[in-house]
Every structure is written in C-alpha cells, then in structure tokens.
Short mmCIF file of C-alpha atoms and ligand atoms in Angstrom, two decimals:
data_model
loop_
_atom_site.label_atom_id
_atom_site.label_comp_id
_atom_site.label_asym_id
_atom_site.label_seq_id
_atom_site.Cartn_x
_atom_site.Cartn_y
_atom_site.Cartn_z
CA UNK C 1 -13.10 27.57 -7.77
CA UNK C 2 -15.24 24.33 -8.24
CA UNK C 3 -14.09 22.30 -10.17
CA UNK C 4 -15.56 21.27 -13.72
CA UNK C 5 -14.47 17.83 -13.61
CA UNK C 6 -13.89 15.58 -10.24
CA UNK C 7 -10.66 14.14 -9.26
CA UNK C 8 -10.86 10.25 -8.13
CA UNK C 9 -8.42 7.92 -6.64
CA UNK C 10 -7.88 4.58 -7.49
CA UNK C 11 -6.04 3.21 -4.24
CA UNK C 12 -5.41 -0.18 -3.12
CA UNK C 13 -2.34 -2.71 -1.91
CA UNK C 14 0.12 -2.92 -4.81
CA UNK C 15 -1.22 -5.44 -7.05
CA UNK C 16 -4.86 -5.03 -6.93
CA UNK C 17 -5.10 -3.16 -10.49
CA UNK C 18 -4.83 0.33 -9.54
CA UNK C 19 -2.75 0.97 -12.96
CA UNK C 20 -4.51 -1.36 -14.94
CA UNK C 21 -7.74 0.39 -14.28
CA UNK C 22 -6.62 3.87 -14.54
CA UNK C 23 -5.36 3.32 -17.93
CA UNK C 24 -8.48 2.11 -19.05
CA UNK C 25 -10.39 4.90 -17.58
CA UNK C 26 -8.35 7.35 -18.35
CA UNK C 27 -8.88 6.25 -22.24
CA UNK C 28 -12.55 5.85 -21.57
CA UNK C 29 -13.68 8.81 -20.05
CA UNK C 30 -10.72 11.31 -21.33
CA UNK C 31 -9.90 12.06 -17.36
CA UNK C 32 -5.75 12.27 -16.75
CA UNK C 33 -4.33 9.28 -15.07
CA UNK C 34 -1.95 10.51 -12.52
CA UNK C 35 0.73 8.02 -11.57
CA UNK C 36 1.80 9.17 -8.39
CA UNK C 37 4.70 6.66 -8.81
CA UNK C 38 6.06 7.78 -11.94
CA UNK C 39 5.54 11.70 -10.47
CA UNK C 40 7.61 10.81 -7.71
CA UNK C 41 10.28 9.53 -9.70
CA UNK C 42 9.90 12.13 -12.72
CA UNK C 43 9.89 15.22 -10.53
CA UNK C 44 12.12 13.80 -7.79
CA UNK C 45 9.42 14.02 -5.11
CA UNK C 46 11.84 11.76 -2.67
CA UNK C 47 14.39 11.58 -0.44
CA UNK C 48 16.25 8.59 -2.17
CA UNK C 49 15.78 5.05 -3.11
CA UNK C 50 14.84 2.33 -0.22
CA UNK C 51 16.87 -0.57 -1.14
CA UNK C 52 14.98 -3.06 1.12
CA UNK C 53 11.84 -2.37 -0.41
CA UNK C 54 13.09 -1.68 -3.98
CA UNK C 55 10.65 1.96 -4.09
CA UNK C 56 11.11 5.72 -3.72
CA UNK C 57 11.18 7.16 -0.21
CA UNK C 58 8.27 9.69 -0.81
CA UNK C 59 8.67 13.65 0.46
CA UNK C 60 4.80 13.70 0.80
CA UNK C 61 4.85 17.92 0.97
CA UNK C 62 6.87 18.07 -2.22
CA UNK C 63 4.88 15.43 -3.82
CA UNK C 64 1.85 17.59 -2.77
CA UNK C 65 3.24 21.01 -4.04
CA UNK C 66 3.92 19.27 -7.35
CA UNK C 67 0.78 18.05 -8.11
CA UNK C 68 -1.66 20.92 -6.54
CA UNK C 69 -2.20 22.91 -9.62
CA UNK C 70 -3.23 20.33 -11.61
CA UNK C 71 -5.26 18.47 -9.32
CA UNK C 72 -7.29 22.04 -8.11
CA UNK C 73 -8.30 22.13 -11.54
CA UNK C 74 -9.93 18.72 -11.56
CA UNK C 75 -10.32 16.18 -14.11
CA UNK C 76 -7.53 13.67 -12.54
CA UNK C 77 -7.46 10.30 -11.70
CA UNK C 78 -4.76 9.39 -9.02
CA UNK C 79 -3.32 6.34 -9.00
CA UNK C 80 -1.32 5.29 -5.57
CA UNK C 81 -1.22 2.98 -2.98
CA UNK C 82 -1.86 5.34 -0.01
CA UNK C 83 -4.84 7.79 0.13
CA UNK C 84 -4.60 10.02 3.09
CA UNK C 85 -2.08 12.53 2.35
CA UNK C 86 -4.78 14.17 -0.46
CA UNK C 87 -6.42 17.05 1.15
CA UNK C 88 -9.92 16.09 1.61
CA UNK C 89 -11.12 18.92 -0.82
CA UNK C 90 -9.49 17.87 -3.46
CA UNK C 91 -11.47 14.43 -3.93
CA UNK C 92 -14.66 13.72 -5.24
CA UNK C 93 -14.81 9.97 -5.18
CA UNK C 94 -12.33 7.11 -3.51
CA UNK C 95 -12.01 3.83 -5.30
CA UNK C 96 -10.64 1.13 -3.11
CA UNK C 97 -9.99 -1.83 -5.10
CA UNK C 98 -9.73 -5.24 -3.60
CA UNK C 99 -8.56 -8.95 -4.37
CA UNK C 100 -8.51 -12.38 -2.97
CA UNK C 101 -5.20 -13.15 -1.27
CA UNK C 102 -4.33 -16.33 -3.58
CA UNK C 103 -4.87 -14.13 -6.62
CA UNK C 104 -2.90 -11.19 -4.89
CA UNK C 105 -0.02 -13.62 -4.18
CA UNK C 106 0.27 -14.58 -7.84
CA UNK C 107 0.43 -11.24 -8.92
CA UNK C 108 3.27 -10.11 -6.59
CA UNK C 109 5.11 -13.12 -6.93
CA UNK C 110 5.26 -12.63 -10.85
CA UNK C 111 6.41 -9.05 -10.07
CA UNK C 112 9.31 -10.94 -7.85
CA UNK C 113 8.80 -9.00 -4.78
CA UNK C 114 10.85 -10.06 -1.92
CA UNK C 115 9.59 -12.49 0.73
CA UNK C 116 9.26 -9.54 3.07
CA UNK C 117 7.58 -7.27 0.93
CA UNK C 118 5.25 -10.09 -0.60
CA UNK C 119 4.18 -11.07 2.91
CA UNK C 120 3.64 -7.53 3.82
CA UNK C 121 1.26 -6.61 1.15
CA UNK C 122 -0.64 -9.69 1.49
CA UNK C 123 -1.21 -9.05 5.37
CA UNK C 124 -1.95 -5.48 4.50
CA UNK C 125 -4.62 -6.63 2.02
CA UNK C 126 -6.13 -8.87 4.71
CA UNK C 127 -6.05 -6.37 7.34
CA UNK C 128 -8.04 -4.25 4.96
CA UNK C 129 -5.26 -1.27 5.60
CA UNK C 130 -6.18 0.94 2.41
CA UNK C 131 -10.03 0.35 2.77
CA UNK C 132 -9.24 1.54 6.73
CA UNK C 133 -7.21 4.52 5.43
CA UNK C 134 -9.91 5.79 2.77
CA UNK C 135 -12.77 5.45 5.38
CA UNK C 136 -10.75 7.55 7.89
CA UNK C 137 -9.47 10.05 5.72
CA UNK C 138 -12.79 10.94 3.33
CA UNK C 139 -16.58 11.04 4.04
CA UNK C 140 -18.25 7.85 4.50
CA UNK C 141 -20.39 8.40 1.11
CA UNK C 142 -17.81 9.17 -1.46
CA UNK C 143 -15.81 6.00 -0.61
CA UNK C 144 -16.74 2.81 -3.12
CA UNK C 145 -14.58 -0.74 -2.13
CA UNK C 146 -14.68 -2.66 -5.41
CA UNK C 147 -13.51 -6.39 -6.33
CA UNK C 148 -10.68 -6.89 -8.88
CA UNK C 149 -9.91 -10.68 -9.33
CA UNK C 150 -11.29 -10.89 -12.57
CA UNK C 151 -11.38 -9.04 -16.02
CA UNK C 152 -15.16 -9.20 -15.79
CA UNK C 153 -15.04 -7.31 -12.39
CA UNK C 154 -12.50 -4.97 -13.86
CA UNK C 155 -15.02 -4.25 -16.63
CA UNK C 156 -18.19 -3.78 -14.18
CA UNK C 157 -15.91 -1.21 -12.12
CA UNK C 158 -14.80 0.54 -15.08
CA UNK C 159 -18.64 0.95 -15.87
CA UNK C 160 -19.57 2.02 -12.49
CA UNK C 161 -17.19 4.56 -12.28
CA UNK C 162 -18.02 6.06 -15.71
CA UNK C 163 -21.81 5.91 -14.64
CA UNK C 164 -20.51 7.75 -11.64
CA UNK C 165 -18.75 10.34 -13.81
CA UNK C 166 -21.89 10.68 -15.76
CA UNK C 167 -23.78 11.43 -12.99
CA UNK C 168 -21.13 14.14 -11.22
CA UNK C 169 -21.22 15.84 -14.37
CA UNK C 170 -25.32 16.35 -14.36
CA UNK C 171 -25.23 17.35 -10.61
CA UNK C 172 -22.13 19.86 -11.23
CA UNK C 173 -23.44 21.49 -14.52
CA UNK C 174 -22.71 25.34 -14.09
P1 LIG O 1 -1.32 -2.23 -9.30
O1 LIG O 1 -1.02 -0.68 -10.28
O2 LIG O 1 -2.74 -1.99 -8.34
O3 LIG O 1 -0.06 -2.60 -8.86
P2 LIG O 1 -1.45 -3.35 -11.81
O4 LIG O 1 -2.79 -2.62 -12.38
O5 LIG O 1 -0.32 -3.03 -12.02
O6 LIG O 1 -2.00 -3.19 -10.02
O7 LIG O 1 -2.05 -4.79 -11.99
C1 LIG O 1 -0.85 -6.07 -11.51
C2 LIG O 1 -1.31 -7.10 -12.29
O8 LIG O 1 -2.80 -7.78 -11.94
C3 LIG O 1 -1.18 -6.42 -13.97
O9 LIG O 1 -0.56 -7.84 -14.35
C4 LIG O 1 -2.52 -6.70 -14.52
C5 LIG O 1 -3.29 -7.82 -13.50
N1 LIG O 1 -4.46 -7.38 -13.20
C6 LIG O 1 -5.17 -6.40 -12.39
N2 LIG O 1 -6.45 -6.39 -12.09
C7 LIG O 1 -7.03 -7.17 -12.77
C8 LIG O 1 -8.28 -7.90 -12.93
N3 LIG O 1 -9.11 -7.10 -12.35
N4 LIG O 1 -8.27 -9.13 -13.53
C9 LIG O 1 -7.33 -9.47 -14.04
N5 LIG O 1 -6.05 -9.16 -13.53
C10 LIG O 1 -5.81 -8.16 -13.26
#
C-alpha cells in the first residue's frame, strides 16, 4: 500500500545534530520523531549494555520487527547513527548531517565521551562513513548531505526538508 506520508531518515555521526533537527522537524511538520535510541532502550531491542562504549548492543532484527508496522504506515522521521539496516522500500529521503571536526570535537567533549569513543567518532566523520553508508544503501537521488555547524545552517536545513515534504505531498496526492 502506498504511504500517504513519507519516511525520512536523519543520520550522521553522533553529535552532528540529528535529535535537534528531528525535534524541530517533528514540531513543524507533524511527522513523528522516531528516536531509535529510545526505542532500542524502551522496547528492549538489544543484547545488553556495552560498558566500554556506554551504549546498547542493538539487535537489528528485533528493532526492525518493533518498528515495522508504524514505519510502513509512513510519516516518520527516523533518528539514528546508522541507516543501512532499514529496507529501501521503507524510505523516501535520507538526510546525512555533516559537521566540521572542531565543532564535533567540542560537542562530543561536552558529552564527556571517552577518549576512544571520541576519536572513533571524529575519524568516522572525517572519513564520511555515514555518507558512504547512505550512498551504498539507497538510490543516489534520495540521499542529501547537509551541514549542521550553526543554528543558521540548521534553520536552512529545516526549511529545505519542509519544502521537500510539501513537494512530496503534491507528487503523491491520491
Ligand atoms: P545527535 O542527535 O546527532 O547526536 P544532537 O542533536 O544531540 O546530535 O546535537 C548535539 C549537540 O550539538 C547539542 O548540544 C545541540 C548542538 N547542535 C546540534 N546541531 C547544531 C547546529 N546546527 N548548530 C548549533 N548547535 C547544534
């Protein structure tokens, strides 16, 4: 069944601004902010807690089962630092947020990440790991790279995504 509203992924290295973007977008568009972090925790889609990384070890099959029904209905903004696990057929737009290393360093330091986790995430951002993952997993036309260093950039990103949504609704009118 075709969706009456699209599903958008907002992805990127931790600290790029996914949650901040998703919260504003959800408020402005009425789409639902699907925080995968929260779902993994609340619906126990994990195989336990990784002490070293201070994060849940995600059980991807369980996670997909947990969100399948609501995602298939459409109207979700999926907030997660990975994107290759979601079936292509579920997704209409993939936004990859990017940030300068020095800005990311400051944001992750403020989160008190361990030296190892901090370095791994900085490397991941510099090597464009998430951008590549998005490009490898979805059609090129639906992957958009946006910078998120400043609140002005965030405002313009939100405007762009809103404009995209408006167009999608026009193009997919029943
Ligand atoms: P993520 O969900 O990707 O881990 P976040 O939304 O929690 O990131 O943002 C991390 C921090 O950076 C948070 O304190 C808000 C700030 N931030 C995010 N995007 C920003 C932007 N475009 N301009 C200024 N600050 C931003």
